Amino acid sequence: MILIISFNNTFYTGSDSLINRDPYVYTLCGNLNLNYLGIDLPFSFALSNTSKEYTQPFNRFQVAPKYKWVRLYLGSASMTFSPYTLAGHDFRGVGVELTPKNWYIGAMYGRFLKAVEYDPMEDNLDKVAYKRMGYSAKVGWDGNGTSVNATFFHAKDDVSSLDFAVPAEADLHPKENTAISAYLRQSIYKYFFVQAEYA
């Protein structure tokens, strides 16, 4: 068992009235890694008093158990399938990676952004956001000097996720995106390779 905990404090003061910043911010982070019968059970969390200010919350909890060639992601997680599709984006949901022999099979589903309502008392026009949900999958094979994979990613804002009307000044428009990529890497002789990706 390995346990790591850190606690950070930030104090701020200034005379500029245009800067709207909390005078005190704390952050508590922790990682706990358990291993039982060959199963890795890493837990991590992060807590901060500023979480209510962000569209992607800083308060997070993750568990990513692994057994042999199966890894599961639960809670707040981050996965990378391709630099042009799913590339390390934080999400809250579920994900899986399967790596039997030369194969890689990965998938995820979750929330990329939480809905943030307009609050005229806080004047938070720059923080208003729709809830954004998405999913992605990747299938690949790597062996004998050849690596090939294909990735699919889709995310969409939920226009019904906000209960109140958003002022036009917020310039908020629902977004939707689909990205597909194909990757190939081929070794040539011993020290050279050709690599290509189309997305």
mmCIF file of N, CA and C in Angstrom, residues 89-191:
data_model
loop_
_atom_site.group_PDB
_atom_site.id
_atom_site.type_symbol
_atom_site.label_atom_id
_atom_site.label_comp_id
_atom_site.label_asym_id
_atom_site.label_seq_id
_atom_site.Cartn_x
_atom_site.Cartn_y
_atom_site.Cartn_z
ATOM 1 N N HIS A 89 -8.331 14.368 -22.644
ATOM 2 C CA HIS A 89 -9.402 15.202 -22.098
ATOM 3 C C HIS A 89 -9.909 14.607 -20.783
ATOM 4 N N ASP A 90 -10.128 15.464 -19.790
ATOM 5 C CA ASP A 90 -10.723 15.015 -18.535
ATOM 6 C C ASP A 90 -12.209 14.747 -18.754
ATOM 7 N N PHE A 91 -12.685 13.653 -18.188
ATOM 8 C CA PHE A 91 -14.115 13.339 -18.251
ATOM 9 C C PHE A 91 -14.521 12.652 -16.962
ATOM 10 N N ARG A 92 -15.809 12.664 -16.680
ATOM 11 C CA ARG A 92 -16.354 11.956 -15.529
ATOM 12 C C ARG A 92 -17.279 10.875 -16.060
ATOM 13 N N GLY A 93 -16.880 9.626 -15.860
ATOM 14 C CA GLY A 93 -17.670 8.529 -16.403
ATOM 15 C C GLY A 93 -16.965 7.211 -16.227
ATOM 16 N N VAL A 94 -16.935 6.416 -17.311
ATOM 17 C CA VAL A 94 -16.348 5.084 -17.260
ATOM 18 C C VAL A 94 -15.505 4.854 -18.513
ATOM 19 N N GLY A 95 -14.419 4.124 -18.344
ATOM 20 C CA GLY A 95 -13.564 3.782 -19.472
ATOM 21 C C GLY A 95 -12.948 2.413 -19.256
ATOM 22 N N VAL A 96 -12.490 1.795 -20.340
ATOM 23 C CA VAL A 96 -11.879 0.475 -20.241
ATOM 24 C C VAL A 96 -10.758 0.371 -21.270
ATOM 25 N N GLU A 97 -9.687 -0.331 -20.894
ATOM 26 C CA GLU A 97 -8.591 -0.648 -21.808
ATOM 27 C C GLU A 97 -8.309 -2.140 -21.717
ATOM 28 N N LEU A 98 -8.308 -2.810 -22.863
ATOM 29 C CA LEU A 98 -8.010 -4.230 -22.957
ATOM 30 C C LEU A 98 -6.770 -4.392 -23.828
ATOM 31 N N THR A 99 -5.754 -5.087 -23.312
ATOM 32 C CA THR A 99 -4.504 -5.244 -24.062
ATOM 33 C C THR A 99 -4.073 -6.716 -24.127
ATOM 34 N N PRO A 100 -4.911 -7.603 -24.661
ATOM 35 C CA PRO A 100 -4.505 -9.009 -24.788
ATOM 36 C C PRO A 100 -3.493 -9.185 -25.925
ATOM 37 N N LYS A 101 -2.368 -9.783 -25.601
ATOM 38 C CA LYS A 101 -1.299 -10.036 -26.578
ATOM 39 C C LYS A 101 -0.965 -8.769 -27.360
ATOM 40 N N ASN A 102 -1.134 -8.779 -28.673
ATOM 41 C CA ASN A 102 -0.748 -7.622 -29.501
ATOM 42 C C ASN A 102 -1.888 -6.644 -29.738
ATOM 43 N N TRP A 103 -3.020 -6.848 -29.117
ATOM 44 C CA TRP A 103 -4.199 -6.025 -29.376
ATOM 45 C C TRP A 103 -4.355 -4.911 -28.348
ATOM 46 N N TYR A 104 -5.004 -3.835 -28.788
ATOM 47 C CA TYR A 104 -5.439 -2.770 -27.875
ATOM 48 C C TYR A 104 -6.894 -2.447 -28.210
ATOM 49 N N ILE A 105 -7.756 -2.549 -27.220
ATOM 50 C CA ILE A 105 -9.163 -2.185 -27.393
ATOM 51 C C ILE A 105 -9.523 -1.253 -26.237
ATOM 52 N N GLY A 106 -9.961 -0.056 -26.565
ATOM 53 C CA GLY A 106 -10.301 0.918 -25.537
ATOM 54 C C GLY A 106 -11.633 1.581 -25.845
ATOM 55 N N ALA A 107 -12.320 1.991 -24.789
ATOM 56 C CA ALA A 107 -13.599 2.682 -24.954
ATOM 57 C C ALA A 107 -13.859 3.539 -23.728
ATOM 58 N N MET A 108 -14.636 4.599 -23.902
ATOM 59 C CA MET A 108 -15.023 5.449 -22.789
ATOM 60 C C MET A 108 -16.370 6.102 -23.068
ATOM 61 N N TYR A 109 -17.049 6.487 -21.981
ATOM 62 C CA TYR A 109 -18.282 7.270 -22.078
ATOM 63 C C TYR A 109 -18.341 8.140 -20.834
ATOM 64 N N GLY A 110 -18.666 9.430 -21.040
ATOM 65 C CA GLY A 110 -18.750 10.283 -19.866
ATOM 66 C C GLY A 110 -19.050 11.730 -20.184
ATOM 67 N N ARG A 111 -19.012 12.537 -19.115
ATOM 68 C CA ARG A 111 -19.303 13.963 -19.195
ATOM 69 C C ARG A 111 -17.995 14.747 -19.260
ATOM 70 N N PHE A 112 -17.853 15.559 -20.314
ATOM 71 C CA PHE A 112 -16.660 16.375 -20.474
ATOM 72 C C PHE A 112 -16.817 17.746 -19.812
ATOM 73 N N LEU A 113 -18.012 18.288 -19.827
ATOM 74 C CA LEU A 113 -18.297 19.565 -19.160
ATOM 75 C C LEU A 113 -19.594 19.440 -18.390
ATOM 76 N N LYS A 114 -19.640 20.054 -17.211
ATOM 77 C CA LYS A 114 -20.910 20.082 -16.486
ATOM 78 C C LYS A 114 -21.649 21.362 -16.847
ATOM 79 N N ALA A 115 -22.961 21.339 -16.714
ATOM 80 C CA ALA A 115 -23.770 22.524 -17.015
ATOM 81 C C ALA A 115 -23.527 23.585 -15.952
ATOM 82 N N VAL A 116 -23.357 24.825 -16.413
ATOM 83 C CA VAL A 116 -23.186 25.966 -15.508
ATOM 84 C C VAL A 116 -24.223 27.018 -15.883
ATOM 85 N N GLU A 117 -25.148 27.294 -14.956
ATOM 86 C CA GLU A 117 -26.219 28.264 -15.186
ATOM 87 C C GLU A 117 -25.697 29.700 -15.091
ATOM 88 N N TYR A 118 -26.384 30.597 -15.785
ATOM 89 C CA TYR A 118 -26.066 32.023 -15.666
ATOM 90 C C TYR A 118 -26.569 32.539 -14.326
ATOM 91 N N ASP A 119 -25.714 33.255 -13.618
ATOM 92 C CA ASP A 119 -26.060 33.835 -12.322
ATOM 93 C C ASP A 119 -25.790 35.336 -12.394
ATOM 94 N N PRO A 120 -26.850 36.165 -12.483
ATOM 95 C CA PRO A 120 -26.636 37.616 -12.603
ATOM 96 C C PRO A 120 -25.961 38.214 -11.378
ATOM 97 N N MET A 121 -26.082 37.563 -10.218
ATOM 98 C CA MET A 121 -25.431 38.077 -9.012
ATOM 99 C C MET A 121 -23.907 37.920 -9.094
ATOM 100 N N GLU A 122 -23.452 36.849 -9.750
ATOM 101 C CA GLU A 122 -22.011 36.612 -9.891
ATOM 102 C C GLU A 122 -21.469 37.134 -11.220
ATOM 103 N N ASP A 123 -22.372 37.500 -12.135
ATOM 104 C CA ASP A 123 -21.972 37.970 -13.460
ATOM 105 C C ASP A 123 -20.987 36.984 -14.108
ATOM 106 N N ASN A 124 -21.431 35.741 -14.254
ATOM 107 C CA ASN A 124 -20.556 34.669 -14.740
ATOM 108 C C ASN A 124 -20.771 34.335 -16.213
ATOM 109 N N LEU A 125 -20.952 35.345 -17.048
ATOM 110 C CA LEU A 125 -21.200 35.110 -18.472
ATOM 111 C C LEU A 125 -20.102 34.277 -19.125
ATOM 112 N N ASP A 126 -18.861 34.449 -18.683
ATOM 113 C CA ASP A 126 -17.752 33.732 -19.301
ATOM 114 C C ASP A 126 -17.649 32.280 -18.832
ATOM 115 N N LYS A 127 -18.457 31.890 -17.842
ATOM 116 C CA LYS A 127 -18.389 30.533 -17.321
ATOM 117 C C LYS A 127 -19.619 29.685 -17.664
ATOM 118 N N VAL A 128 -20.643 30.296 -18.237
ATOM 119 C CA VAL A 128 -21.876 29.566 -18.574
ATOM 120 C C VAL A 128 -21.556 28.488 -19.611
ATOM 121 N N ALA A 129 -22.092 27.286 -19.386
ATOM 122 C CA ALA A 129 -21.785 26.175 -20.293
ATOM 123 C C ALA A 129 -22.922 25.158 -20.297
ATOM 124 N N TYR A 130 -23.086 24.502 -21.442
ATOM 125 C CA TYR A 130 -23.983 23.351 -21.537
ATOM 126 C C TYR A 130 -23.253 22.116 -21.010
ATOM 127 N N LYS A 131 -24.020 21.126 -20.583
ATOM 128 C CA LYS A 131 -23.420 19.840 -20.246
ATOM 129 C C LYS A 131 -22.972 19.187 -21.550
ATOM 130 N N ARG A 132 -21.729 18.695 -21.570
ATOM 131 C CA ARG A 132 -21.189 18.057 -22.773
ATOM 132 C C ARG A 132 -20.900 16.588 -22.475
ATOM 133 N N MET A 133 -21.559 15.713 -23.216
ATOM 134 C CA MET A 133 -21.368 14.268 -23.068
ATOM 135 C C MET A 133 -20.642 13.743 -24.313
ATOM 136 N N GLY A 134 -19.901 12.663 -24.131
ATOM 137 C CA GLY A 134 -19.188 12.109 -25.275
ATOM 138 C C GLY A 134 -18.798 10.659 -25.073
ATOM 139 N N TYR A 135 -18.389 10.025 -26.166
ATOM 140 C CA TYR A 135 -17.916 8.649 -26.118
ATOM 141 C C TYR A 135 -16.852 8.451 -27.183
ATOM 142 N N SER A 136 -16.006 7.451 -26.969
ATOM 143 C CA SER A 136 -14.918 7.199 -27.900
ATOM 144 C C SER A 136 -14.523 5.732 -27.843
ATOM 145 N N ALA A 137 -13.915 5.251 -28.918
ATOM 146 C CA ALA A 137 -13.438 3.862 -28.973
ATOM 147 C C ALA A 137 -12.189 3.799 -29.848
ATOM 148 N N LYS A 138 -11.328 2.858 -29.510
ATOM 149 C CA LYS A 138 -10.101 2.652 -30.288
ATOM 150 C C LYS A 138 -9.819 1.162 -30.374
ATOM 151 N N VAL A 139 -9.445 0.704 -31.582
ATOM 152 C CA VAL A 139 -9.037 -0.679 -31.804
ATOM 153 C C VAL A 139 -7.697 -0.638 -32.530
ATOM 154 N N GLY A 140 -6.716 -1.390 -32.013
ATOM 155 C CA GLY A 140 -5.396 -1.377 -32.636
ATOM 156 C C GLY A 140 -4.673 -2.700 -32.493
ATOM 157 N N TRP A 141 -3.662 -2.875 -33.322
ATOM 158 C CA TRP A 141 -2.816 -4.065 -33.300
ATOM 159 C C TRP A 141 -1.373 -3.640 -33.480
ATOM 160 N N ASP A 142 -0.467 -4.278 -32.718
ATOM 161 C CA ASP A 142 0.950 -3.910 -32.767
ATOM 162 C C ASP A 142 1.784 -5.182 -32.701
ATOM 163 N N GLY A 143 2.563 -5.431 -33.743
ATOM 164 C CA GLY A 143 3.415 -6.617 -33.747
ATOM 165 C C GLY A 143 4.209 -6.739 -35.031
ATOM 166 N N ASN A 144 5.373 -7.394 -34.942
ATOM 167 C CA ASN A 144 6.246 -7.637 -36.101
ATOM 168 C C ASN A 144 6.617 -6.349 -36.834
ATOM 169 N N GLY A 145 6.833 -5.286 -36.101
ATOM 170 C CA GLY A 145 7.259 -4.025 -36.710
ATOM 171 C C GLY A 145 6.134 -3.214 -37.311
ATOM 172 N N THR A 146 4.903 -3.675 -37.180
ATOM 173 C CA THR A 146 3.750 -2.967 -37.723
ATOM 174 C C THR A 146 2.806 -2.579 -36.597
ATOM 175 N N SER A 147 2.342 -1.343 -36.635
ATOM 176 C CA SER A 147 1.351 -0.876 -35.668
ATOM 177 C C SER A 147 0.241 -0.170 -36.434
ATOM 178 N N VAL A 148 -1.006 -0.577 -36.190
ATOM 179 C CA VAL A 148 -2.139 0.009 -36.901
ATOM 180 C C VAL A 148 -3.301 0.156 -35.921
ATOM 181 N N ASN A 149 -4.029 1.272 -36.016
ATOM 182 C CA ASN A 149 -5.200 1.441 -35.159
ATOM 183 C C ASN A 149 -6.186 2.407 -35.796
ATOM 184 N N ALA A 150 -7.410 2.365 -35.312
ATOM 185 C CA ALA A 150 -8.478 3.263 -35.750
ATOM 186 C C ALA A 150 -9.206 3.778 -34.512
ATOM 187 N N THR A 151 -9.584 5.057 -34.544
ATOM 188 C CA THR A 151 -10.213 5.703 -33.390
ATOM 189 C C THR A 151 -11.465 6.441 -33.830
ATOM 190 N N PHE A 152 -12.492 6.403 -32.980
ATOM 191 C CA PHE A 152 -13.726 7.151 -33.204
ATOM 192 C C PHE A 152 -14.023 7.961 -31.951
ATOM 193 N N PHE A 153 -14.442 9.227 -32.124
ATOM 194 C CA PHE A 153 -14.776 10.088 -30.991
ATOM 195 C C PHE A 153 -15.991 10.945 -31.353
ATOM 196 N N HIS A 154 -16.925 11.094 -30.392
ATOM 197 C CA HIS A 154 -18.081 11.953 -30.602
ATOM 198 C C HIS A 154 -18.440 12.635 -29.285
ATOM 199 N N ALA A 155 -18.692 13.951 -29.355
ATOM 200 C CA ALA A 155 -19.132 14.709 -28.174
ATOM 201 C C ALA A 155 -20.192 15.710 -28.609
ATOM 202 N N LYS A 156 -21.151 15.968 -27.710
ATOM 203 C CA LYS A 156 -22.256 16.864 -28.049
ATOM 204 C C LYS A 156 -22.756 17.571 -26.797
ATOM 205 N N ASP A 157 -23.056 18.878 -26.944
ATOM 206 C CA ASP A 157 -23.647 19.649 -25.858
ATOM 207 C C ASP A 157 -25.135 19.349 -25.756
ATOM 208 N N ASP A 158 -25.614 19.262 -24.521
ATOM 209 C CA ASP A 158 -27.030 19.018 -24.255
ATOM 210 C C ASP A 158 -27.723 20.365 -24.038
ATOM 211 N N VAL A 159 -28.509 20.817 -25.024
ATOM 212 C CA VAL A 159 -29.148 22.145 -24.938
ATOM 213 C C VAL A 159 -30.218 22.189 -23.856
ATOM 214 N N SER A 160 -30.711 21.048 -23.417
ATOM 215 C CA SER A 160 -31.721 21.032 -22.364
ATOM 216 C C SER A 160 -31.098 20.973 -20.962
ATOM 217 N N SER A 161 -29.774 21.071 -20.868
ATOM 218 C CA SER A 161 -29.110 20.944 -19.572
ATOM 219 C C SER A 161 -29.170 22.223 -18.744
ATOM 220 N N LEU A 162 -29.561 23.358 -19.361
ATOM 221 C CA LEU A 162 -29.694 24.619 -18.623
ATOM 222 C C LEU A 162 -31.180 24.900 -18.383
ATOM 223 N N ASP A 163 -31.509 25.210 -17.141
ATOM 224 C CA ASP A 163 -32.914 25.452 -16.781
ATOM 225 C C ASP A 163 -33.382 26.860 -17.128
ATOM 226 N N PHE A 164 -32.445 27.818 -17.171
ATOM 227 C CA PHE A 164 -32.814 29.214 -17.387
ATOM 228 C C PHE A 164 -32.228 29.731 -18.693
ATOM 229 N N ALA A 165 -32.853 30.746 -19.238
ATOM 230 C CA ALA A 165 -32.390 31.335 -20.501
ATOM 231 C C ALA A 165 -31.024 31.990 -20.300
ATOM 232 N N VAL A 166 -30.199 31.879 -21.317
ATOM 233 C CA VAL A 166 -28.859 32.466 -21.279
ATOM 234 C C VAL A 166 -28.883 33.783 -22.044
ATOM 235 N N PRO A 167 -28.373 34.879 -21.450
ATOM 236 C CA PRO A 167 -28.355 36.154 -22.169
ATOM 237 C C PRO A 167 -27.549 36.059 -23.457
ATOM 238 N N ALA A 168 -27.936 36.837 -24.442
ATOM 239 C CA ALA A 168 -27.241 36.819 -25.731
ATOM 240 C C ALA A 168 -25.785 37.232 -25.596
ATOM 241 N N GLU A 169 -25.467 38.055 -24.583
ATOM 242 C CA GLU A 169 -24.083 38.510 -24.396
ATOM 243 C C GLU A 169 -23.142 37.355 -24.076
ATOM 244 N N ALA A 170 -23.683 36.241 -23.585
ATOM 245 C CA ALA A 170 -22.832 35.091 -23.267
ATOM 246 C C ALA A 170 -22.281 34.440 -24.533
ATOM 247 N N ASP A 171 -22.929 34.680 -25.682
ATOM 248 C CA ASP A 171 -22.501 34.115 -26.963
ATOM 249 C C ASP A 171 -22.295 32.598 -26.846
ATOM 250 N N LEU A 172 -23.263 31.950 -26.200
ATOM 251 C CA LEU A 172 -23.192 30.510 -25.972
ATOM 252 C C LEU A 172 -23.968 29.768 -27.048
ATOM 253 N N HIS A 173 -23.291 28.868 -27.737
ATOM 254 C CA HIS A 173 -23.922 28.068 -28.785
ATOM 255 C C HIS A 173 -23.576 26.599 -28.541
ATOM 256 N N PRO A 174 -24.539 25.695 -28.695
ATOM 257 C CA PRO A 174 -24.223 24.275 -28.483
ATOM 258 C C PRO A 174 -23.243 23.775 -29.536
ATOM 259 N N LYS A 175 -22.334 22.933 -29.093
ATOM 260 C CA LYS A 175 -21.302 22.405 -29.985
ATOM 261 C C LYS A 175 -21.446 20.888 -30.098
ATOM 262 N N GLU A 176 -21.014 20.380 -31.244
ATOM 263 C CA GLU A 176 -21.034 18.942 -31.496
ATOM 264 C C GLU A 176 -19.866 18.609 -32.400
ATOM 265 N N ASN A 177 -19.194 17.493 -32.136
ATOM 266 C CA ASN A 177 -18.024 17.147 -32.920
ATOM 267 C C ASN A 177 -17.889 15.629 -33.034
ATOM 268 N N THR A 178 -17.529 15.182 -34.226
ATOM 269 C CA THR A 178 -17.187 13.781 -34.464
ATOM 270 C C THR A 178 -15.826 13.751 -35.138
ATOM 271 N N ALA A 179 -14.945 12.904 -34.636
ATOM 272 C CA ALA A 179 -13.609 12.783 -35.220
ATOM 273 C C ALA A 179 -13.264 11.308 -35.371
ATOM 274 N N ILE A 180 -12.671 10.981 -36.512
ATOM 275 C CA ILE A 180 -12.253 9.616 -36.811
ATOM 276 C C ILE A 180 -10.797 9.675 -37.265
ATOM 277 N N SER A 181 -9.988 8.737 -36.813
ATOM 278 C CA SER A 181 -8.589 8.722 -37.243
ATOM 279 C C SER A 181 -8.143 7.299 -37.554
ATOM 280 N N ALA A 182 -7.154 7.190 -38.446
ATOM 281 C CA ALA A 182 -6.512 5.916 -38.785
ATOM 282 C C ALA A 182 -5.013 6.119 -38.707
ATOM 283 N N TYR A 183 -4.317 5.179 -38.097
ATOM 284 C CA TYR A 183 -2.883 5.316 -37.823
ATOM 285 C C TYR A 183 -2.142 4.076 -38.316
ATOM 286 N N LEU A 184 -0.936 4.322 -38.895
ATOM 287 C CA LEU A 184 -0.091 3.224 -39.358
ATOM 288 C C LEU A 184 1.367 3.578 -39.087
ATOM 289 N N ARG A 185 2.075 2.626 -38.511
ATOM 290 C CA ARG A 185 3.516 2.765 -38.327
ATOM 291 C C ARG A 185 4.159 1.464 -38.780
ATOM 292 N N GLN A 186 5.154 1.581 -39.686
ATOM 293 C CA GLN A 186 5.816 0.402 -40.240
ATOM 294 C C GLN A 186 7.321 0.552 -40.083
ATOM 295 N N SER A 187 7.945 -0.425 -39.436
ATOM 296 C CA SER A 187 9.402 -0.418 -39.295
ATOM 297 C C SER A 187 10.047 -0.805 -40.621
ATOM 298 N N ILE A 188 11.164 -0.137 -40.912
ATOM 299 C CA ILE A 188 11.932 -0.430 -42.121
ATOM 300 C C ILE A 188 13.358 -0.744 -41.683
ATOM 301 N N TYR A 189 13.808 -1.907 -41.962
ATOM 302 C CA TYR A 189 15.109 -2.384 -41.488
ATOM 303 C C TYR A 189 15.144 -2.334 -39.968
ATOM 304 N N LYS A 190 16.227 -1.877 -39.362
ATOM 305 C CA LYS A 190 16.348 -1.963 -37.915
ATOM 306 C C LYS A 190 16.134 -0.635 -37.216
ATOM 307 N N TYR A 191 16.567 0.460 -37.834
ATOM 308 C CA TYR A 191 16.566 1.748 -37.141
ATOM 309 C C TYR A 191 15.618 2.777 -37.752
#
